[in-house]
Amino acid sequence: MNIRDKHLAHSLAETRREKAGPIVPMKYGDERAILDDTLPIVEALYCWVNGCSFSFNDSREIAQKNAKALWEGCKFSIHY
């Protein structure tokens, strides 16, 4: 939220949160919760705008299946 307030929504040198004390910086993996919370909203908006549904879960499953088929089908041999 602090990054959003400071860099995206407003152009601030210091946010109210930073004035109250140090802010723990984001780390890799923190984005997962935000993504998981917003996907239902995006899917509903997509359905409302386009009049048809789209499932990110189905899309993920298809992508995982294709990646598995690719990597299990690849054979590597290194020749010196």
PDB file of C-alpha atoms in Angstrom:
ATOM      1  CA  MET A   1       0.000   0.000   0.000  1.00  0.00           C
ATOM      2  CA  ASN A   2       2.864   2.353   0.768  1.00  0.00           C
ATOM      3  CA  ILE A   3       4.385   1.839  -2.704  1.00  0.00           C
ATOM      4  CA  ARG A   4       0.991   2.491  -4.269  1.00  0.00           C
ATOM      5  CA  ASP A   5       0.520   5.700  -2.272  1.00  0.00           C
ATOM      6  CA  LYS A   6       4.061   6.936  -2.808  1.00  0.00           C
ATOM      7  CA  HIS A   7       4.735   6.094  -6.457  1.00  0.00           C
ATOM      8  CA  LEU A   8       1.476   5.261  -8.246  1.00  0.00           C
ATOM      9  CA  ALA A   9      -1.494   7.116  -6.794  1.00  0.00           C
ATOM     10  CA  HIS A  10       0.417  10.150  -5.567  1.00  0.00           C
ATOM     11  CA  SER A  11       3.832  11.615  -6.136  1.00  0.00           C
ATOM     12  CA  LEU A  12       5.012  11.828  -2.542  1.00  0.00           C
ATOM     13  CA  ALA A  13       8.433  12.176  -0.992  1.00  0.00           C
ATOM     14  CA  GLU A  14       7.108  10.625   2.233  1.00  0.00           C
ATOM     15  CA  THR A  15       3.784   8.949   3.061  1.00  0.00           C
ATOM     16  CA  ARG A  16       1.833   9.071   6.326  1.00  0.00           C
ATOM     17  CA  ARG A  17       2.905   5.491   7.000  1.00  0.00           C
ATOM     18  CA  GLU A  18       6.570   6.452   6.662  1.00  0.00           C
ATOM     19  CA  LYS A  19       6.112   9.388   9.039  1.00  0.00           C
ATOM     20  CA  ALA A  20       4.726   6.983  11.660  1.00  0.00           C
ATOM     21  CA  GLY A  21       7.771   4.715  11.453  1.00  0.00           C
ATOM     22  CA  PRO A  22       9.838   2.492   9.193  1.00  0.00           C
ATOM     23  CA  ILE A  23       8.037   0.451   6.538  1.00  0.00           C
ATOM     24  CA  VAL A  24       9.082  -3.140   5.918  1.00  0.00           C
ATOM     25  CA  PRO A  25      10.086  -3.362   2.235  1.00  0.00           C
ATOM     26  CA  MET A  26       8.257  -5.729  -0.063  1.00  0.00           C
ATOM     27  CA  LYS A  27       9.937  -9.007  -0.862  1.00  0.00           C
ATOM     28  CA  TYR A  28       9.591 -11.593  -3.588  1.00  0.00           C
ATOM     29  CA  GLY A  29       6.354 -13.492  -3.116  1.00  0.00           C
ATOM     30  CA  ASP A  30       4.382 -10.645  -1.519  1.00  0.00           C
ATOM     31  CA  GLU A  31       2.664 -10.046  -4.851  1.00  0.00           C
ATOM     32  CA  ARG A  32       0.941 -13.463  -4.732  1.00  0.00           C
ATOM     33  CA  ALA A  33      -1.641 -12.400  -2.137  1.00  0.00           C
ATOM     34  CA  ILE A  34      -2.477  -9.255  -4.105  1.00  0.00           C
ATOM     35  CA  LEU A  35      -2.812 -11.234  -7.322  1.00  0.00           C
ATOM     36  CA  ASP A  36      -5.011 -13.902  -5.708  1.00  0.00           C
ATOM     37  CA  ASP A  37      -7.262 -11.256  -4.135  1.00  0.00           C
ATOM     38  CA  THR A  38      -7.723  -9.275  -7.354  1.00  0.00           C
ATOM     39  CA  LEU A  39      -8.326 -12.151  -9.794  1.00  0.00           C
ATOM     40  CA  PRO A  40     -12.028 -12.573  -8.887  1.00  0.00           C
ATOM     41  CA  ILE A  41     -12.533  -8.834  -9.427  1.00  0.00           C
ATOM     42  CA  VAL A  42     -10.773  -8.922 -12.807  1.00  0.00           C
ATOM     43  CA  GLU A  43     -12.749 -12.007 -13.890  1.00  0.00           C
ATOM     44  CA  ALA A  44     -16.060 -10.350 -12.934  1.00  0.00           C
ATOM     45  CA  LEU A  45     -15.115  -7.114 -14.701  1.00  0.00           C
ATOM     46  CA  TYR A  46     -14.042  -9.032 -17.822  1.00  0.00           C
ATOM     47  CA  CYS A  47     -17.382 -10.872 -17.841  1.00  0.00           C
ATOM     48  CA  TRP A  48     -19.314  -7.612 -17.389  1.00  0.00           C
ATOM     49  CA  VAL A  49     -17.435  -5.794 -20.160  1.00  0.00           C
ATOM     50  CA  ASN A  50     -17.276  -8.645 -22.691  1.00  0.00           C
ATOM     51  CA  GLY A  51     -20.426 -10.580 -21.876  1.00  0.00           C
ATOM     52  CA  CYS A  52     -18.476 -13.826 -21.512  1.00  0.00           C
ATOM     53  CA  SER A  53     -16.384 -15.395 -18.797  1.00  0.00           C
ATOM     54  CA  PHE A  54     -12.672 -16.025 -18.511  1.00  0.00           C
ATOM     55  CA  SER A  55     -11.093 -18.248 -15.883  1.00  0.00           C
ATOM     56  CA  PHE A  56      -7.533 -17.546 -14.789  1.00  0.00           C
ATOM     57  CA  ASN A  57      -7.492 -20.901 -12.974  1.00  0.00           C
ATOM     58  CA  ASP A  58      -8.324 -22.734 -16.202  1.00  0.00           C
ATOM     59  CA  SER A  59      -5.673 -20.719 -18.002  1.00  0.00           C
ATOM     60  CA  ARG A  60      -3.092 -21.597 -15.324  1.00  0.00           C
ATOM     61  CA  GLU A  61      -3.947 -25.294 -15.585  1.00  0.00           C
ATOM     62  CA  ILE A  62      -3.534 -25.227 -19.367  1.00  0.00           C
ATOM     63  CA  ALA A  63      -0.197 -23.392 -19.069  1.00  0.00           C
ATOM     64  CA  GLN A  64       1.079 -25.881 -16.466  1.00  0.00           C
ATOM     65  CA  LYS A  65       0.005 -28.821 -18.629  1.00  0.00           C
ATOM     66  CA  ASN A  66       1.778 -27.344 -21.667  1.00  0.00           C
ATOM     67  CA  ALA A  67       4.940 -26.582 -19.673  1.00  0.00           C
ATOM     68  CA  LYS A  68       5.007 -30.109 -18.288  1.00  0.00           C
ATOM     69  CA  ALA A  69       4.584 -31.593 -21.775  1.00  0.00           C
ATOM     70  CA  LEU A  70       7.377 -29.387 -23.099  1.00  0.00           C
ATOM     71  CA  TRP A  71       9.929 -30.126 -20.371  1.00  0.00           C
ATOM     72  CA  GLU A  72       9.132 -33.821 -20.158  1.00  0.00           C
ATOM     73  CA  GLY A  73       9.427 -34.026 -23.941  1.00  0.00           C
ATOM     74  CA  CYS A  74      12.794 -32.273 -24.121  1.00  0.00           C
ATOM     75  CA  LYS A  75      15.983 -34.288 -24.142  1.00  0.00           C
ATOM     76  CA  PHE A  76      19.334 -32.637 -23.597  1.00  0.00           C
ATOM     77  CA  SER A  77      22.736 -34.037 -24.379  1.00  0.00           C
ATOM     78  CA  ILE A  78      25.903 -32.047 -23.968  1.00  0.00           C
ATOM     79  CA  HIS A  79      28.805 -32.953 -26.237  1.00  0.00           C
ATOM     80  CA  TYR A  80      32.341 -31.667 -25.623  1.00  0.00           C
TER      81      TYR A  80
END
